[in-house]
Short mmCIF file of N, CA, C and O in Angstrom, two decimals:
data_model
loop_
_atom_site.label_atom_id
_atom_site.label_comp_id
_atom_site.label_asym_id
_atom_site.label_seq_id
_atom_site.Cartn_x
_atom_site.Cartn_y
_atom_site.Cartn_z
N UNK A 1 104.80 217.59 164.33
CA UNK A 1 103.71 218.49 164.60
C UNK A 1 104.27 219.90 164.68
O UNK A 1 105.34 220.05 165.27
N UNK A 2 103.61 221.04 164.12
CA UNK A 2 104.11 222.18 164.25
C UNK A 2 103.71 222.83 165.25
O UNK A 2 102.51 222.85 165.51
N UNK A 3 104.83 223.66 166.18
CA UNK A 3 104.86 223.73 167.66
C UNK A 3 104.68 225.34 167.09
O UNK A 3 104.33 226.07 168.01
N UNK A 4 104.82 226.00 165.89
CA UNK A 4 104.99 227.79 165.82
C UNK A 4 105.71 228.13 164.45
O UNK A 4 106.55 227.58 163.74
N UNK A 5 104.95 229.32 164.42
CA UNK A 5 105.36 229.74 162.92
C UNK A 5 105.41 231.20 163.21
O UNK A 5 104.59 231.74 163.95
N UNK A 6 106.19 231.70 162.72
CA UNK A 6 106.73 233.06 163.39
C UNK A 6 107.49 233.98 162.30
O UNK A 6 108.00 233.56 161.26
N UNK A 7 107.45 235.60 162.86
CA UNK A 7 107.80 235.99 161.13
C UNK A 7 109.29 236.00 161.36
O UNK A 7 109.52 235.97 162.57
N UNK A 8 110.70 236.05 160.42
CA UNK A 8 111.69 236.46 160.39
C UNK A 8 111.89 237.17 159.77
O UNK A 8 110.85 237.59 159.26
N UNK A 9 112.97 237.79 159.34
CA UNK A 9 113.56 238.75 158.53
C UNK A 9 113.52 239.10 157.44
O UNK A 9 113.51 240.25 157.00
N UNK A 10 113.49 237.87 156.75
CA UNK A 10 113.33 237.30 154.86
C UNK A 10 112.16 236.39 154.74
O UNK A 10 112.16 235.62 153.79
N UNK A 11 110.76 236.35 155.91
CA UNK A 11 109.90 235.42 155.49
C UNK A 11 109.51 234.94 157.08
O UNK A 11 108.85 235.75 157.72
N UNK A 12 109.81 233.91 157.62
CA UNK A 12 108.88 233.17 158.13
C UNK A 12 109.75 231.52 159.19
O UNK A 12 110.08 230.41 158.77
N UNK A 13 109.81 231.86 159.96
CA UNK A 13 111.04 230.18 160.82
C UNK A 13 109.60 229.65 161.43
O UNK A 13 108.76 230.14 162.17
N UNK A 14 109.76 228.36 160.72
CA UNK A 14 108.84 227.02 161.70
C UNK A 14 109.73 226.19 162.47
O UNK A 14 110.85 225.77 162.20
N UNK A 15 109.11 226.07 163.32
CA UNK A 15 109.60 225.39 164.79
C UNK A 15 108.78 223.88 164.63
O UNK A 15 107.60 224.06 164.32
N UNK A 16 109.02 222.97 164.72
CA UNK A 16 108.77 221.74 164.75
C UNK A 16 109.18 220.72 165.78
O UNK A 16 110.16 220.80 166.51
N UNK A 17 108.07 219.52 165.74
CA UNK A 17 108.54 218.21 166.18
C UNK A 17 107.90 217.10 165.98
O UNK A 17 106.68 217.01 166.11
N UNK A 18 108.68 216.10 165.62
CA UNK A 18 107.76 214.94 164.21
C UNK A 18 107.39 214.01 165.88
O UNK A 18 106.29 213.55 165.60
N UNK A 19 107.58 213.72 166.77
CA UNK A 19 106.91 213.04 167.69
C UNK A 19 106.79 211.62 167.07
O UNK A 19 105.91 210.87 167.49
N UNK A 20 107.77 211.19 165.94
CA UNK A 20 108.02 209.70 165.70
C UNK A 20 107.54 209.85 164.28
O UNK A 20 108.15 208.99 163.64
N UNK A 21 106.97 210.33 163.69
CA UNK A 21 106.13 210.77 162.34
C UNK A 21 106.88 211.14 161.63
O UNK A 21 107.68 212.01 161.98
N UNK A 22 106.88 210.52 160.18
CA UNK A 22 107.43 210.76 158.97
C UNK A 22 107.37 212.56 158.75
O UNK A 22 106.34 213.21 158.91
N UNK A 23 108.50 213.06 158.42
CA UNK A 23 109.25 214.05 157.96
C UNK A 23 108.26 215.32 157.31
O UNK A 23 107.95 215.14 156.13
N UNK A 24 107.75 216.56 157.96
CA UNK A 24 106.99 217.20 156.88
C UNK A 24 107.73 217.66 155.56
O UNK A 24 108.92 217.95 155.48
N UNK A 25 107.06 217.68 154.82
CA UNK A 25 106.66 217.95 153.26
C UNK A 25 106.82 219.22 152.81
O UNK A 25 105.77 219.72 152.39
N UNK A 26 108.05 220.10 152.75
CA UNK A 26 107.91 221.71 152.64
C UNK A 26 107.88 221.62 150.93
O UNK A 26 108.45 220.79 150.21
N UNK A 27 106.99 222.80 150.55
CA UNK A 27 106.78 222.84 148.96
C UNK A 27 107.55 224.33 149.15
O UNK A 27 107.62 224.77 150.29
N UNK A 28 108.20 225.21 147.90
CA UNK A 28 108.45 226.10 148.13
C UNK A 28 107.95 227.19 146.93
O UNK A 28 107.81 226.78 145.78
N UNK A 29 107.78 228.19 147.18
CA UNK A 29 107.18 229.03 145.70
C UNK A 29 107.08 228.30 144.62
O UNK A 29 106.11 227.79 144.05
N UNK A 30 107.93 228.31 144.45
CA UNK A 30 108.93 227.60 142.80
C UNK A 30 108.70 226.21 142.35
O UNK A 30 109.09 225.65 141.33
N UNK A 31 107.78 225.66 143.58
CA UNK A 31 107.08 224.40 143.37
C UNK A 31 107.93 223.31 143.46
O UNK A 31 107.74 222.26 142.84
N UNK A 32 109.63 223.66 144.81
CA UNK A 32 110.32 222.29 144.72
C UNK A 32 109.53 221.62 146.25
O UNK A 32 108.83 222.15 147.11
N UNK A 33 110.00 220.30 146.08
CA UNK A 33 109.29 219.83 147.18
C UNK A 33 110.34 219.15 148.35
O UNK A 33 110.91 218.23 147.77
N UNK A 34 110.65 219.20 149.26
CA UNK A 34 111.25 218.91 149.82
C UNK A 34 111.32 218.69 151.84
O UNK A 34 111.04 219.45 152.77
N UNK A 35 111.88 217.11 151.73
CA UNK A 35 111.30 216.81 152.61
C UNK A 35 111.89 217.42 154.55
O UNK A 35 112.95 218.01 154.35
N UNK A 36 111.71 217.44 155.46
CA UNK A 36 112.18 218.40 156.19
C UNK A 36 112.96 217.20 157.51
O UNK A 36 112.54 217.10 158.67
N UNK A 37 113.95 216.55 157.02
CA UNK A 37 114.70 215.41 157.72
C UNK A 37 114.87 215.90 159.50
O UNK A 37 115.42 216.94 159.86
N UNK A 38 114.58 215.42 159.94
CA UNK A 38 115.38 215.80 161.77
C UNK A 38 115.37 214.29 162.34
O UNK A 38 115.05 213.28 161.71
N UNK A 39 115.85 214.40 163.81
CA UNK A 39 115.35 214.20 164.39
C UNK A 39 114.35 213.77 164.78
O UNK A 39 113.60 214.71 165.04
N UNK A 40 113.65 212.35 165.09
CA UNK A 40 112.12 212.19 165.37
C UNK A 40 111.74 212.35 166.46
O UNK A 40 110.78 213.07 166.71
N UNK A 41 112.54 211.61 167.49
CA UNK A 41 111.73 212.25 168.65
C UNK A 41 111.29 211.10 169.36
O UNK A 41 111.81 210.07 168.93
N UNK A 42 110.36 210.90 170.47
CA UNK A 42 110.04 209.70 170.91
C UNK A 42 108.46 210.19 170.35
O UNK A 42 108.30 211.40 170.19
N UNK A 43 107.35 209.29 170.07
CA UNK A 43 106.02 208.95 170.00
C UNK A 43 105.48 210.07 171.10
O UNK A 43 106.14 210.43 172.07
N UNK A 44 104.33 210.48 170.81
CA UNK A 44 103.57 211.49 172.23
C UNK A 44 103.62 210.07 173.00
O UNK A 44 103.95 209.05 172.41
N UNK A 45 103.33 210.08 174.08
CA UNK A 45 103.08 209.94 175.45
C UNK A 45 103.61 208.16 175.86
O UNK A 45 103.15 207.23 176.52
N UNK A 46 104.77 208.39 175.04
CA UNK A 46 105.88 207.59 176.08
C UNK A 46 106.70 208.23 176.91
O UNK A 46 107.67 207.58 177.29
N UNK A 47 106.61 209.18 177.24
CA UNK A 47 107.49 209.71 178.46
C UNK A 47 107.90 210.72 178.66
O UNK A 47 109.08 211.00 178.44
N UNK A 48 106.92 211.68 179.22
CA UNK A 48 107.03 212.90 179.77
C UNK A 48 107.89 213.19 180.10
O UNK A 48 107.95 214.42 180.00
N UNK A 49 109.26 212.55 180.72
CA UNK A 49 109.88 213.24 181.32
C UNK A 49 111.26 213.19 179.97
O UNK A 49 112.35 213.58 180.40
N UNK A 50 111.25 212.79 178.63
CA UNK A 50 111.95 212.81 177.76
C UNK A 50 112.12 214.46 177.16
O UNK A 50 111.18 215.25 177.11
N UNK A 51 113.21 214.69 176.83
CA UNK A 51 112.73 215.97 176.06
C UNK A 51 112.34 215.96 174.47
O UNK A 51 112.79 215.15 173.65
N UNK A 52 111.71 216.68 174.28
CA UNK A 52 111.54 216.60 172.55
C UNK A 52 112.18 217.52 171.84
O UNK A 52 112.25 218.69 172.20
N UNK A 53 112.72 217.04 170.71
CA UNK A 53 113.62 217.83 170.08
C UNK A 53 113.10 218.70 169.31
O UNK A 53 112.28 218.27 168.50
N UNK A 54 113.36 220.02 169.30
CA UNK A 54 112.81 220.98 168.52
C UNK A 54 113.53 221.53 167.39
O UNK A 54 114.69 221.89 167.56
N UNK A 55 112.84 221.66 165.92
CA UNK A 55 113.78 221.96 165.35
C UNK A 55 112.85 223.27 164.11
O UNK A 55 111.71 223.54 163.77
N UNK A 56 114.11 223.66 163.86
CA UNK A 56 113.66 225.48 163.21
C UNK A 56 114.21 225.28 161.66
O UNK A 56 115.19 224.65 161.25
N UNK A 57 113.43 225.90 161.09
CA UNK A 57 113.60 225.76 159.86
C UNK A 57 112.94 227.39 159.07
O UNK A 57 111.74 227.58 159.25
N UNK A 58 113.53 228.20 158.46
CA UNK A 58 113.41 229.22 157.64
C UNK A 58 112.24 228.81 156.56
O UNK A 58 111.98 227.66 156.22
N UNK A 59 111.79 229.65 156.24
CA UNK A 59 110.56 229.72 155.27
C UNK A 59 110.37 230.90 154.30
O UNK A 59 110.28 232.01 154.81
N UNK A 60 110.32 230.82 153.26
CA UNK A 60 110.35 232.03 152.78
C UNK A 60 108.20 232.26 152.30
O UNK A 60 107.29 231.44 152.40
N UNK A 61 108.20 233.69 151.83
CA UNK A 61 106.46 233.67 151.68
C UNK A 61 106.14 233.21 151.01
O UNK A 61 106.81 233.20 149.98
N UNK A 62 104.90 232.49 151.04
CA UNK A 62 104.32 231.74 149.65
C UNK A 62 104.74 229.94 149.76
O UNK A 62 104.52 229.13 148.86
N UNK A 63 105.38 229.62 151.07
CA UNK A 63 105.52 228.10 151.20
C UNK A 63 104.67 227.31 151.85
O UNK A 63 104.22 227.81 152.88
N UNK A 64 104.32 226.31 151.60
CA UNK A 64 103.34 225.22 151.63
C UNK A 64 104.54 224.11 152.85
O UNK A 64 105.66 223.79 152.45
N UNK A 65 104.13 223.75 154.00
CA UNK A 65 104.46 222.60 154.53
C UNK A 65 103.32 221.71 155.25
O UNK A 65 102.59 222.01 156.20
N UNK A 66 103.40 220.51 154.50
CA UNK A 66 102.91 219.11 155.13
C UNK A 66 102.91 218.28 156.01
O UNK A 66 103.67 217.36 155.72
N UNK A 67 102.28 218.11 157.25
CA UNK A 67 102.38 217.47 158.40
C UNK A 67 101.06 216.13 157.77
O UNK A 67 99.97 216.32 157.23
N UNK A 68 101.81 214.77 158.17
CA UNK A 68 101.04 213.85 157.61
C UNK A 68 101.32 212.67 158.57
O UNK A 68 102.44 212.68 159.08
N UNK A 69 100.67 211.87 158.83
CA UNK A 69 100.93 210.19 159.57
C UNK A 69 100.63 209.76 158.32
O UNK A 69 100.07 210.33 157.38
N UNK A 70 101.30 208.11 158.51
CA UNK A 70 101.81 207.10 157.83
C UNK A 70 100.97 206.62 157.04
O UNK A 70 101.35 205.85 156.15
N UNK A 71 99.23 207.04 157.22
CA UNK A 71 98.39 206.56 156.38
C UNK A 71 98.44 206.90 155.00
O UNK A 71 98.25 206.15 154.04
N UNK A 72 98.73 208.12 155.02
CA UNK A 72 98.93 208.90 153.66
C UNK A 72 100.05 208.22 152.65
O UNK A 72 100.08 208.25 151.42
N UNK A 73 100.58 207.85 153.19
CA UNK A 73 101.52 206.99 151.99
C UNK A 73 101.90 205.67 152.12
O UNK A 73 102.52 205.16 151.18
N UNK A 74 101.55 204.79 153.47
CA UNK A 74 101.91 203.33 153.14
C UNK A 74 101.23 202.60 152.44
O UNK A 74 100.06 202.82 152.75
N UNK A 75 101.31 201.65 151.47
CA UNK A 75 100.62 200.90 150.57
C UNK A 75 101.81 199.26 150.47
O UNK A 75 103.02 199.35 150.25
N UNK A 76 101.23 198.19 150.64
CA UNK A 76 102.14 197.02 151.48
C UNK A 76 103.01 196.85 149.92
O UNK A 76 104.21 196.59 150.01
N UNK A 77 102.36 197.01 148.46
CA UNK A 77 103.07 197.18 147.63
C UNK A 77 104.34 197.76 147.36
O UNK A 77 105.24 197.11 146.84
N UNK A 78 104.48 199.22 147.75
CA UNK A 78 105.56 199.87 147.40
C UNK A 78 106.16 200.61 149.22
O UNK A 78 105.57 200.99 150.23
N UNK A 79 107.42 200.52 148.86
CA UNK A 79 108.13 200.88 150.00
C UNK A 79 107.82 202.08 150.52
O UNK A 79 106.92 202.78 150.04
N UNK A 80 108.60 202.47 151.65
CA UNK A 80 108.05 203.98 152.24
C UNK A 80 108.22 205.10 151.30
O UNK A 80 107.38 205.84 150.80
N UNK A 81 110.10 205.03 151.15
CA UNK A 81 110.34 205.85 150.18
C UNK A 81 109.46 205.97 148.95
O UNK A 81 109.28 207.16 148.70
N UNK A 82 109.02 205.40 148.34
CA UNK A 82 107.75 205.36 146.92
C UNK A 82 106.73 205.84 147.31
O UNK A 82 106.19 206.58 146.49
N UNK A 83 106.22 205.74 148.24
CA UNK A 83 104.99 206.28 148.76
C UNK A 83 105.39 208.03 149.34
O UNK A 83 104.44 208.78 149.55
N UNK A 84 106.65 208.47 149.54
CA UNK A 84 107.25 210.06 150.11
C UNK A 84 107.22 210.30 148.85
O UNK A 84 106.47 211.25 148.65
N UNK A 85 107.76 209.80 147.70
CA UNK A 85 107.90 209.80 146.40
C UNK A 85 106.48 210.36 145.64
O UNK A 85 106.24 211.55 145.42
N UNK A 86 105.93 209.63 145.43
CA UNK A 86 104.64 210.05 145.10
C UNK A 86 103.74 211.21 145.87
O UNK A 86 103.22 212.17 145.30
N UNK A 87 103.67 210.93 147.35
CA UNK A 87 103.25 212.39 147.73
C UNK A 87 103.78 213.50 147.43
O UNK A 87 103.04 214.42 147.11
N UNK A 88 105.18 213.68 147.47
CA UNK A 88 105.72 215.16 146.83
C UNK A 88 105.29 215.02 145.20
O UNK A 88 104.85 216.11 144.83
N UNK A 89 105.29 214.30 144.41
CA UNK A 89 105.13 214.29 143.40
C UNK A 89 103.66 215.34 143.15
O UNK A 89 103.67 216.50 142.76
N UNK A 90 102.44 214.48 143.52
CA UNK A 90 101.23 215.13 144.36
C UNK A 90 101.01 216.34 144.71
O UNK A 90 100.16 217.16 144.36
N UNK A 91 102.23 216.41 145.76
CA UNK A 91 101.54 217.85 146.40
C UNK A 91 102.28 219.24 145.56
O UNK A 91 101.84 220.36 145.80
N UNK A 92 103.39 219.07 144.62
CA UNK A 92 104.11 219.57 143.75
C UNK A 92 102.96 220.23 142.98
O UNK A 92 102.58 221.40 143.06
N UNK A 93 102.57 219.36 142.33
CA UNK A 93 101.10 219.22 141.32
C UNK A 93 100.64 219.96 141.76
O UNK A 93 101.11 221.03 141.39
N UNK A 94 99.31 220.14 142.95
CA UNK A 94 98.54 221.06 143.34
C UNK A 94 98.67 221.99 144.08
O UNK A 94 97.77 222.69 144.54
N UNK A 95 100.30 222.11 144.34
CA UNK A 95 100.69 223.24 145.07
C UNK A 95 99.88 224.94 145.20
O UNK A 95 99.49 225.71 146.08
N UNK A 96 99.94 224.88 144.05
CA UNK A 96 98.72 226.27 143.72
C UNK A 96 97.41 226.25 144.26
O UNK A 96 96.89 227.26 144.73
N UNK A 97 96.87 225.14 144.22
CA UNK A 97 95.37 225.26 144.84
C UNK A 97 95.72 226.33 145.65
O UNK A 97 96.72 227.03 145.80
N UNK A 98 93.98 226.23 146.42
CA UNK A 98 93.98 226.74 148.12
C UNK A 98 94.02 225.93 149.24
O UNK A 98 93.91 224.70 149.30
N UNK A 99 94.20 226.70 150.07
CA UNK A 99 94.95 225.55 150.64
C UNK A 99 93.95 223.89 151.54
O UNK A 99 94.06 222.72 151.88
N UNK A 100 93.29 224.78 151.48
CA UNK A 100 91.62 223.53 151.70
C UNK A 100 91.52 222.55 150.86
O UNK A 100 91.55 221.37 151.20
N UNK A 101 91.36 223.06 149.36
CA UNK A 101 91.77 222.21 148.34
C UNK A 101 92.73 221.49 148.10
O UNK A 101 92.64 220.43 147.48
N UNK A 102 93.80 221.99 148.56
CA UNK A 102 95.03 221.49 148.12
C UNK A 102 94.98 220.16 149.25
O UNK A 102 95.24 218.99 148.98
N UNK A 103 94.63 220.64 150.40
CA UNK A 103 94.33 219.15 151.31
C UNK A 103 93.61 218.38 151.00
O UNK A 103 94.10 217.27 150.82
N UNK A 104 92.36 218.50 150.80
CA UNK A 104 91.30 218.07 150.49
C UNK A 104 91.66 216.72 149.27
O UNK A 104 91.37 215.53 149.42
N UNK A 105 92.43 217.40 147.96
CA UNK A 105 93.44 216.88 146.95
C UNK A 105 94.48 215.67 147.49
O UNK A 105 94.74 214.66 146.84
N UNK A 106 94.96 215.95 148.65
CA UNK A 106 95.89 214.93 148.94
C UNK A 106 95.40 213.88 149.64
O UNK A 106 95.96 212.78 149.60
N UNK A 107 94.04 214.18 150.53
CA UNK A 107 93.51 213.01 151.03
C UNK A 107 92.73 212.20 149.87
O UNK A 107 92.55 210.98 149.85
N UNK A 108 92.45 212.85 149.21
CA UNK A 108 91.36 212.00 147.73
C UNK A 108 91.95 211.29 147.08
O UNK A 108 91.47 210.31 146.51
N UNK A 109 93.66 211.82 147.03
CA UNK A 109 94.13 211.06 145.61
C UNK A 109 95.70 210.46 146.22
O UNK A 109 96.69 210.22 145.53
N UNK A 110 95.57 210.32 147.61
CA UNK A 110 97.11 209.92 148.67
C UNK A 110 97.42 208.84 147.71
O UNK A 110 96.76 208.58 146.71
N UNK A 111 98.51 208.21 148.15
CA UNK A 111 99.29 206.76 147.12
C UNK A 111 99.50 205.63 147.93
O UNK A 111 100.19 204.62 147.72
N UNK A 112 98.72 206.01 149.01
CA UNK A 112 98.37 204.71 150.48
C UNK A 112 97.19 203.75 149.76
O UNK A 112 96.43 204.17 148.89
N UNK A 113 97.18 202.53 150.25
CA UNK A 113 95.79 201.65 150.29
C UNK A 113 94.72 202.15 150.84
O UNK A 113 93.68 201.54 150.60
N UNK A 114 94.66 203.05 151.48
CA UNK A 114 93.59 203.65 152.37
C UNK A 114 92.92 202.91 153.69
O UNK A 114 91.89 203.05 154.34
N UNK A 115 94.33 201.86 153.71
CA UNK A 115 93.90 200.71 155.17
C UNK A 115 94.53 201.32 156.72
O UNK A 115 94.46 200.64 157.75
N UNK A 116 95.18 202.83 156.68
CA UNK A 116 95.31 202.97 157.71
C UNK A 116 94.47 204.57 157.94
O UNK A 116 93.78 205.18 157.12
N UNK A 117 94.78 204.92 159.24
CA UNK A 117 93.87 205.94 159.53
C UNK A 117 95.10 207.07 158.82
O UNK A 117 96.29 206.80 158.68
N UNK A 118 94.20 208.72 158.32
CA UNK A 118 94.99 209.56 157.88
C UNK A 118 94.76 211.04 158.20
O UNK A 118 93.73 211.69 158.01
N UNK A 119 95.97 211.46 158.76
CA UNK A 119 95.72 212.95 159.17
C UNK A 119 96.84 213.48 158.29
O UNK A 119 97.99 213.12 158.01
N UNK A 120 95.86 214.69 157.91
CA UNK A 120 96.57 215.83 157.11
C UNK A 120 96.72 217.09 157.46
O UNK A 120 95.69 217.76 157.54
N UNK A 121 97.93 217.69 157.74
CA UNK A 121 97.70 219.28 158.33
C UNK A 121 98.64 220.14 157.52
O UNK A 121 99.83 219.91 157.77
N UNK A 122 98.43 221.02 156.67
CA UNK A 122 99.00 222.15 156.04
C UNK A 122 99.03 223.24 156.17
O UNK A 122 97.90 223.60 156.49
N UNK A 123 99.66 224.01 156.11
CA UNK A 123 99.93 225.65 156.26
C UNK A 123 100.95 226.20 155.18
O UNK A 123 101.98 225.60 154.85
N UNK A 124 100.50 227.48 154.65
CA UNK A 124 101.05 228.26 153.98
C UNK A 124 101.47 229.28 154.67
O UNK A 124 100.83 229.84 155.56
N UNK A 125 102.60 229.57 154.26
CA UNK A 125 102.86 231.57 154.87
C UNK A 125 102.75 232.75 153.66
O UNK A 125 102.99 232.95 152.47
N UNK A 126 102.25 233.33 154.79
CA UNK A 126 101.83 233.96 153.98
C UNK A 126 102.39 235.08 153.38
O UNK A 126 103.19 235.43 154.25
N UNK A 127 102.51 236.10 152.22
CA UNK A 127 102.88 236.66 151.36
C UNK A 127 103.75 237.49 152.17
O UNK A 127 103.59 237.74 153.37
N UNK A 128 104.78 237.92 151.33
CA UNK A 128 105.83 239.09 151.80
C UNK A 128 105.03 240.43 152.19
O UNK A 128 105.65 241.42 152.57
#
């Protein structure tokens, strides 16, 4: 989940924490896609008194990152990885939309069975 997005020097540092949740999805100008590995973290609300790991990541203007649960890409057919696979593939593709669209796009056409529940949250930064 993204905890802050803030400007830096050359663009833009997101602050994060996946709270047990598959890896967001950073797209970058240039349309590479790439996934944002840390740390997971424990699940929300097993235990307050755990700390959660926070982690920072640089951004330059004009990048697209994906916050998604597991609905969006599990399908009992193909493994996890195939299903991360295909969403970057996906969100590569419509990177350009807006960014409503471009969500809107990934819930319509995800590479899940559509048997679990699915949240999608995106943000762009914005221009230099």
């Amino acid at each position: 989940m993204p905890r802050r997005i803030e400007p830096a020097h050359r663009g833009w540092t997101l602050h994060w924490s996946t709270a047990g949740h598959l890896p967001p999805l950073l797209i970058t100008p240039g349309e590479q896609a790439l996934y944002l590995h840390a740390e997971p973290g424990l699940p929300l609300a097993v235990s307050a008194e755990q700390p959660r790991p926070d982690h920072t990541r640089p951004l330059p203007a004009g990048a697209t990152v994906v916050f998604f649960t597991d609905g969006l890409i599990e399908h009992p057919a193909h493994t996890i990885d195939e299903g991360l696979a295909a969403l970057a593939e996906l969100a590569t593709l419509h990177a350009s939309l807006p960014l409503q669209d471009f969500v809107d796009t990934l819930a319509d056409h995800h590479p899940s069975d559509g048997h679990d529940d699915m949240a999608v949250l995106a943000l762009r930064t914005p221009d230099a």
